[in-house]
Coordinates of C-alpha atoms and ligand atoms in Angstrom, one line a residue:
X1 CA 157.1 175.5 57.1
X2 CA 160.0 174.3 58.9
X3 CA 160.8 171.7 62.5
X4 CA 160.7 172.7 65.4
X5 CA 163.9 174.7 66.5
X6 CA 166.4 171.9 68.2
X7 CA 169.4 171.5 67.8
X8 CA 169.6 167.6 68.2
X9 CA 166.7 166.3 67.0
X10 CA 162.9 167.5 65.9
X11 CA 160.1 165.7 64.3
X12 CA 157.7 166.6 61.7
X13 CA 155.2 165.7 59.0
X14 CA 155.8 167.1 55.3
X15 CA 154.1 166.2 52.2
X16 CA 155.7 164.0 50.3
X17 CA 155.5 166.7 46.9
X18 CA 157.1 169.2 49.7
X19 CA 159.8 167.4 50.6
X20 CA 162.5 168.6 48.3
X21 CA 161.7 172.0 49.5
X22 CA 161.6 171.3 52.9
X23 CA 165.4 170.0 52.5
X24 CA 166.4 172.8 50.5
X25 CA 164.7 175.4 53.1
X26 CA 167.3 175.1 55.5
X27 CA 166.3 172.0 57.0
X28 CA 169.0 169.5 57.9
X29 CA 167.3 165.9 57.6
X30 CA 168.7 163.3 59.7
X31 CA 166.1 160.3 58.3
X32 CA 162.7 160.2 56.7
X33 CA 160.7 157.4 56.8
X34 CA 158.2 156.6 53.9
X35 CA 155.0 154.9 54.9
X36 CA 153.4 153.0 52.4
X37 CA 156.7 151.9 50.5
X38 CA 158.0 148.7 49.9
X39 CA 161.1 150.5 47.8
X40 CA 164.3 149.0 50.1
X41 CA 166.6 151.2 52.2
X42 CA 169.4 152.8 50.4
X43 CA 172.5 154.5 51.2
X44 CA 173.7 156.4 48.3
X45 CA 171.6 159.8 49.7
X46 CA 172.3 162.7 52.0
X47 CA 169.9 161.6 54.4
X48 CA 168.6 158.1 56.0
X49 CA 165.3 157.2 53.8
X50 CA 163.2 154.2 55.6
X51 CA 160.7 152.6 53.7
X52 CA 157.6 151.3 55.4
X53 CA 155.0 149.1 54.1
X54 CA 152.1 150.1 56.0
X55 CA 150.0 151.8 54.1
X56 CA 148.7 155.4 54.9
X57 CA 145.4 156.9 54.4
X58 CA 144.7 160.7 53.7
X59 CA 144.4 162.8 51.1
X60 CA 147.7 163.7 50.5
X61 CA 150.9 161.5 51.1
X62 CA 153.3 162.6 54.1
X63 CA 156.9 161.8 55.3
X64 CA 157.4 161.7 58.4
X65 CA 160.7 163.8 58.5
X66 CA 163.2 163.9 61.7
X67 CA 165.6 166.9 61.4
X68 CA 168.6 168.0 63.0
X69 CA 170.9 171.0 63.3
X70 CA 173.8 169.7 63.8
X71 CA 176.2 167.8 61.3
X72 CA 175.5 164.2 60.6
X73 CA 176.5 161.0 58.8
X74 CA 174.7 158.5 57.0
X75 CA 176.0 154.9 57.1
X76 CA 175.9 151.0 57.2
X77 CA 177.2 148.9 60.3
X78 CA 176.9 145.3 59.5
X79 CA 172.8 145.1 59.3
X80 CA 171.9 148.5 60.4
X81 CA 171.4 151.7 58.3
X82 CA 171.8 155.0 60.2
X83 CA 172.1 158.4 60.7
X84 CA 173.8 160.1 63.6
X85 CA 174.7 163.0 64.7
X86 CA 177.0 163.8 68.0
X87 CA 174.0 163.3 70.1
X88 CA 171.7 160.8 68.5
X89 CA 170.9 158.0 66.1
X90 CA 168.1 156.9 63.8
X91 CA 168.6 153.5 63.0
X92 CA 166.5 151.0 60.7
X93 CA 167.2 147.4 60.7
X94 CA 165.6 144.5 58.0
X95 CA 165.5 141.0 58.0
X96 CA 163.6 138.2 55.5
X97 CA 162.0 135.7 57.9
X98 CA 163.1 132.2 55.7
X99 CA 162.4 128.6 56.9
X100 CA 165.0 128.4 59.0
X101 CA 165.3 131.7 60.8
X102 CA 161.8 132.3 61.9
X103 CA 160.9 135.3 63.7
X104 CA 161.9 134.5 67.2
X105 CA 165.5 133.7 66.2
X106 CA 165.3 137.2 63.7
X107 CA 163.5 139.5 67.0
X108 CA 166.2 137.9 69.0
X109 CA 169.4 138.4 66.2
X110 CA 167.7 141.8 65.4
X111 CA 167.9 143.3 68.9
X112 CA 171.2 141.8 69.7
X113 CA 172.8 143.8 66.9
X114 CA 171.0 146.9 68.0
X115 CA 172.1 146.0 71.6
X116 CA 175.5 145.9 70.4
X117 CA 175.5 148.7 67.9
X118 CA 174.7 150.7 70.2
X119 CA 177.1 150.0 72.8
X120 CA 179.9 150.4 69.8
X121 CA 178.7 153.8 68.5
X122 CA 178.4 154.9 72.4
X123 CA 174.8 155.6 72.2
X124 CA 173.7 153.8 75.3
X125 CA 169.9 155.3 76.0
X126 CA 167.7 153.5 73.4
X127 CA 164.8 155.9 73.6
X128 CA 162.2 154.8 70.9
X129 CA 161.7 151.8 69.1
X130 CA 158.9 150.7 66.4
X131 CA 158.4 147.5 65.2
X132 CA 156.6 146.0 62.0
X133 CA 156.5 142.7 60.7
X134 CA 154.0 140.8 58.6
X135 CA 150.8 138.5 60.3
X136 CA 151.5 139.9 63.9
X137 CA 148.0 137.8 64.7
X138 CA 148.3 134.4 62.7
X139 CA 150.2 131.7 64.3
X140 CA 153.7 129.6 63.6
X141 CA 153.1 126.3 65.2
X142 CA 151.0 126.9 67.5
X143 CA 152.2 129.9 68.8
X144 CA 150.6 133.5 68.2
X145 CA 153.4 135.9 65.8
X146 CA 153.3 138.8 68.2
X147 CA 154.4 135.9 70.9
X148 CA 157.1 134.8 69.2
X149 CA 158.4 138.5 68.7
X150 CA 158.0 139.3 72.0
X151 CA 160.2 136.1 73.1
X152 CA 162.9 136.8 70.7
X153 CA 163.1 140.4 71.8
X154 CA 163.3 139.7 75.5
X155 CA 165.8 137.5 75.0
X156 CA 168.4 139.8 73.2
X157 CA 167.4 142.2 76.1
X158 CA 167.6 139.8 78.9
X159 CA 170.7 138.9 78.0
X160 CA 172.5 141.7 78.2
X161 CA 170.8 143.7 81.4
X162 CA 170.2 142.7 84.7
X163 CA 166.7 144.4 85.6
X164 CA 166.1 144.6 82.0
X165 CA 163.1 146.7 83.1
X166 CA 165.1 149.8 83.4
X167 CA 166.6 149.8 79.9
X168 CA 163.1 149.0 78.1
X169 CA 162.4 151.9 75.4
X170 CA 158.8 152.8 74.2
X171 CA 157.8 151.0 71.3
X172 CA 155.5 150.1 69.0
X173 CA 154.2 146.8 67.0
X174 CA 152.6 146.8 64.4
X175 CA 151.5 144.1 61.8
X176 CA 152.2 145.0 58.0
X177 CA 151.0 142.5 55.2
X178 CA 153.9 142.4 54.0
X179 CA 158.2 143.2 53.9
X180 CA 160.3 141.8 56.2
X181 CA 160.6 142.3 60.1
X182 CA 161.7 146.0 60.2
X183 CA 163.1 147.9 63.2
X184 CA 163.4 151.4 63.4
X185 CA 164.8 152.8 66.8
X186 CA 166.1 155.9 68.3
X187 CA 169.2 156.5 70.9
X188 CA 170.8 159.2 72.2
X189 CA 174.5 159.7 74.1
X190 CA 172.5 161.5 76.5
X191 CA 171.6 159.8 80.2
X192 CA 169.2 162.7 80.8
X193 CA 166.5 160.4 80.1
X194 CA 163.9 158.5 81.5
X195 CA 161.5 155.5 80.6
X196 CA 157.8 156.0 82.0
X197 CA 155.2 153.7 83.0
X198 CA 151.1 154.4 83.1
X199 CA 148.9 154.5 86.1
X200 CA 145.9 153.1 84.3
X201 CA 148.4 150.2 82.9
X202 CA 150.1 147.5 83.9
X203 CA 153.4 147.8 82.9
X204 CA 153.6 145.9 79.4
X205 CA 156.6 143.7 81.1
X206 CA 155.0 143.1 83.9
X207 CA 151.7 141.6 82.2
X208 CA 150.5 138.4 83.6
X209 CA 151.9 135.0 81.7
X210 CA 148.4 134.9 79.2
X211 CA 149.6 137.0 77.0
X212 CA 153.1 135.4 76.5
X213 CA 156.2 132.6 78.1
X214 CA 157.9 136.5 77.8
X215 CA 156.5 139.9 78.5
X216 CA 156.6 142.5 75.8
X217 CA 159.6 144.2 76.2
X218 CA 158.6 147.9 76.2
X219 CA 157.7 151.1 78.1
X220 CA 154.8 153.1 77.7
X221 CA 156.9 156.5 76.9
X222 CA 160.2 157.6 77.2
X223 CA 161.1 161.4 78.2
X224 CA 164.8 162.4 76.5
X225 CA 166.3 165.9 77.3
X226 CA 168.5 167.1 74.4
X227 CA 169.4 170.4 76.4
X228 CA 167.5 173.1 73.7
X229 CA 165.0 170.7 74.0
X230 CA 162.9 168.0 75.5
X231 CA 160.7 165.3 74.3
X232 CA 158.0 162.8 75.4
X233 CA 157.7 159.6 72.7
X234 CA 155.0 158.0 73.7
X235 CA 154.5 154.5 72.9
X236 CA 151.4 152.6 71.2
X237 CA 148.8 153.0 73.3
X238 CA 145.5 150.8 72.6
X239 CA 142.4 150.2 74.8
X240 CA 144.0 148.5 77.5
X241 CA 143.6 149.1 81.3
X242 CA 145.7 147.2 84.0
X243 CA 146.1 144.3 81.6
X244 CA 143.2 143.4 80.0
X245 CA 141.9 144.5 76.7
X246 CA 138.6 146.4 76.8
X247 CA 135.6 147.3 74.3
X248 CA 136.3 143.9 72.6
X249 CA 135.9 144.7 68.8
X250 CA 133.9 147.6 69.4
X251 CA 135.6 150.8 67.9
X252 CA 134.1 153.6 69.7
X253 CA 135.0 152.9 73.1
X254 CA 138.1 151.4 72.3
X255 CA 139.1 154.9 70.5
X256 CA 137.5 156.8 74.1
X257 CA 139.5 154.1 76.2
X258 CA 142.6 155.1 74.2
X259 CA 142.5 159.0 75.0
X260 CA 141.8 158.4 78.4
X261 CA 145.1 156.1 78.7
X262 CA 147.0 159.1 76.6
X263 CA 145.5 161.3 79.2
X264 CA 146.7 159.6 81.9
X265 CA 150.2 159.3 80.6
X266 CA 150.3 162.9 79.9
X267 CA 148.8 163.8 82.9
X268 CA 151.4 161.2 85.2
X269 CA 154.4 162.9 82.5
X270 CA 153.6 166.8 82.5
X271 CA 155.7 168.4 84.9
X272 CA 159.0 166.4 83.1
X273 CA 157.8 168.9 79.9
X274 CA 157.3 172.0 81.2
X275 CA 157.2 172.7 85.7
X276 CA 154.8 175.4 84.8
X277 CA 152.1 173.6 82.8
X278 CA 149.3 173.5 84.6
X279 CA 148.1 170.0 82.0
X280 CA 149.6 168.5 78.7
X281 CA 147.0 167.6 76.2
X282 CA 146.6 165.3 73.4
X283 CA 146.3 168.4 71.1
X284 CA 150.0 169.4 72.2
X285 CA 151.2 166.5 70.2
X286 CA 153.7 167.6 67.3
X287 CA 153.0 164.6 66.0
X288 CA 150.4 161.9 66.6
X289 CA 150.0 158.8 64.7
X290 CA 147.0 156.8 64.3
X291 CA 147.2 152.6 63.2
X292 CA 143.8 150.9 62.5
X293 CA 143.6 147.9 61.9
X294 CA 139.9 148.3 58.9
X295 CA 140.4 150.9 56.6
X296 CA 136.7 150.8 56.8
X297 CA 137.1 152.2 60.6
X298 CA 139.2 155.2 59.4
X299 CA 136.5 158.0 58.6
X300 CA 134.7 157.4 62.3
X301 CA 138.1 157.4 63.5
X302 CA 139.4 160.2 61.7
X303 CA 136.5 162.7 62.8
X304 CA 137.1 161.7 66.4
X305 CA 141.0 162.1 66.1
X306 CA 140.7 165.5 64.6
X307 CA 137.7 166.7 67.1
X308 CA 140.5 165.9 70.2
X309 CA 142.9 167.5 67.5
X310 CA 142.2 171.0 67.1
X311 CA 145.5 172.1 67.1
X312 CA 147.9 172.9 63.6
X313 CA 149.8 169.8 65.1
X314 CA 150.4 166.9 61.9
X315 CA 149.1 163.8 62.4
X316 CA 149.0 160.2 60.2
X317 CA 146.7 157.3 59.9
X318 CA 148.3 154.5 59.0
X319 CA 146.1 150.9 58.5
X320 CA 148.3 148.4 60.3
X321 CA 147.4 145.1 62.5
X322 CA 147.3 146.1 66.3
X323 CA 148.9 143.2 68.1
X324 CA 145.8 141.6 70.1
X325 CA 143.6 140.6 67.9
X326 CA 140.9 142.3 69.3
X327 CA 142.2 145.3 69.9
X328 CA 141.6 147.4 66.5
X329 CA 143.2 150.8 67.0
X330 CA 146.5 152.6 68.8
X331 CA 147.7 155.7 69.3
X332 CA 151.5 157.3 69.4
X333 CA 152.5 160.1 69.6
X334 CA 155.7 162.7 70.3
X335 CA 155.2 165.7 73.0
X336 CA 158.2 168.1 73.2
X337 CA 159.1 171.7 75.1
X338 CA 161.4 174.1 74.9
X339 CA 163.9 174.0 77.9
X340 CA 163.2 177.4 78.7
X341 CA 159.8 176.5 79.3
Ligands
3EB401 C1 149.8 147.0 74.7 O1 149.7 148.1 75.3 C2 149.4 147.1 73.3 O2 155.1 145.0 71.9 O3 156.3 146.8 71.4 C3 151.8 148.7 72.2 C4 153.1 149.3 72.1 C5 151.7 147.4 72.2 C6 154.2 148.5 71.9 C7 155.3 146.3 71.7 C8 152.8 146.5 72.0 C9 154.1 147.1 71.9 O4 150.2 146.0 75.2 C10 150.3 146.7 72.3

């Protein structure tokens, strides 16, 4: 068992009971992230460990485990933990919503210190960000959670780019039941990289002014070439085409939907992987991670997944709160190619 071979940065899934191993088999871990934790981040360890409290669902417990070859530090720069290495950085960042800092002022503060820590550390392509904070659907006077995220987060972006547009990573959001607003993000030194948008989709910061005073600031996958190798992050994707959510509360079409927009992506993406491939399928994934919002829904969903699956590929269901309320699952997932390919 061991990452796939790259020098920079690979991703994987281990069991948790493996872990140890895994480390001492040669494997240089840059971060792990813990799903299903509500332990706090820590620094005193070789390696970046980020708790998150959505739970998981499986038979056995995994760690979703990003590895490197190349020498790294683990440290603390004002509110961000990290780990970086001379061409990238895992980042986690936590805040406690309180009374007077709600989340819009916390989205906003959060992504203005990633901005800037970014800038600083000279990391200036922010390839992949996820985002988890508790009651994405409930409101705050008036005013839907997931709304209120999105405002804070265009802010902090608007204000330091131009056509914004062109800087936006993919992303998830997801809605925990509990923990603070926690953001876990990706960036690399690189500028051989490239943000990606989906035929079938209107571009998330381009939706119409329904669904928010600000646009969700994200792109629907981001492509990063780290010279031994290159990867496709794909962000959430749910049952959405153009803008409008489809299959309202009904799971089984909302899960076909979903494959057909991954599809699409992979499709529009392919020749960025590999010139040669003649398609790039769901069951290339190296990883793919699925977020229900019933538990209930997770054996239906599970047997679909692992039919489109087939692969030795590791996947994760997590139970999380997509953010439309009707929308009950989404799909991410990372696609990567040797450069030789
Ligand atoms: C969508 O496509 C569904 O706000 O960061 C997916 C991925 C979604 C990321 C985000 C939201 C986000 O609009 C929701």
């Amino acid at each position: 068992m061991r990452a796939n071979k790259s020098k920079a940065l690979a991703v994987t899934l281990v069991p948790e009971r493996d872990l140890k191993k895994f480390s001492l088999d040669n494997n240089n871990i840059l971060a792990a992230v813990f799903y299903g934790k509500n332990t706090s981040i820590s620094l005193s360890q070789d390696y970046l460990r980020v708790p998150v409290s959505l739970p998981q669902v499986g038979e056995q417990s995994f760690v979703e485990v990003w590895t490197s070859d190349l020498p790294s530090e683990v440290n603390k720069f004002e509110n961000i933990f990290y780990a970086a290495n001379s061409d990238v950085v895992f980042g986690s960042i936590n805040f406690h919503e309180t009374t007077k800092d709600g989340l819009h002022k916390l989205a906003f503060r959060a992504y203005k210190e990633i901005l800037g820590f970014l800038d600083r550390m000279q990391f200036p392509f922010l390839a992949r960000c996820w985002n988890y904070f508790p009651d994405i659907n409930q409101k705050n006077n008036g005013i839907e959670r997931y709304k209120l995220f999105c405002s804070g987060r265009h802010e902090a972006f608007a204000e330091k780019y131009q056509s914004l547009h062109r800087y936006l990573p993919a992303a998830t959001a997801v809605g925990s039941k509990s923990g603070p607003l926690t953001i876990n993000f990706i960036a690399a030194r690189t500028n051989r990289g490239e943000h990606i948008e989906n035929p079938r989709q209107v571009s998330a910061y381009q939706y119409p002014v329904e669904y928010g005073e600000c646009s969700p600031s994200f792109a629907r996958a981001t492509y990063m070439d780290l010279g031994e190798s290159k990867y496709l992050y794909v962000a959430g994707t749910a049952s959405i085409i153009g803008h409008k959510s489809c299959h309202k509360d009904n799971l089984l079409p909302q899960l076909q939907e979903t494959h057909q927009n991954l599809d699409s992506l992979l499709n529009h993406s392919r020749c960025l992987l590999s010139r040669s491939a003649e398609k790039v399928e769901i069951k290339d994934a190296s990883v793919i991670k699925t977020y229900v919002r019933n538990v209930e829904s997770l054996p239906l969903v599970k047997k679909l997944m692992e039919e489109k699956l087939a692969g030795a590929q590791s996947r994760l269901y997590l139970v999380g709160d997509i953010c439309r309320s009707e929308l009950l699952l989404e799909v991410e997932g990372v696609w990567s190619a040797n450069n030789s390919d």
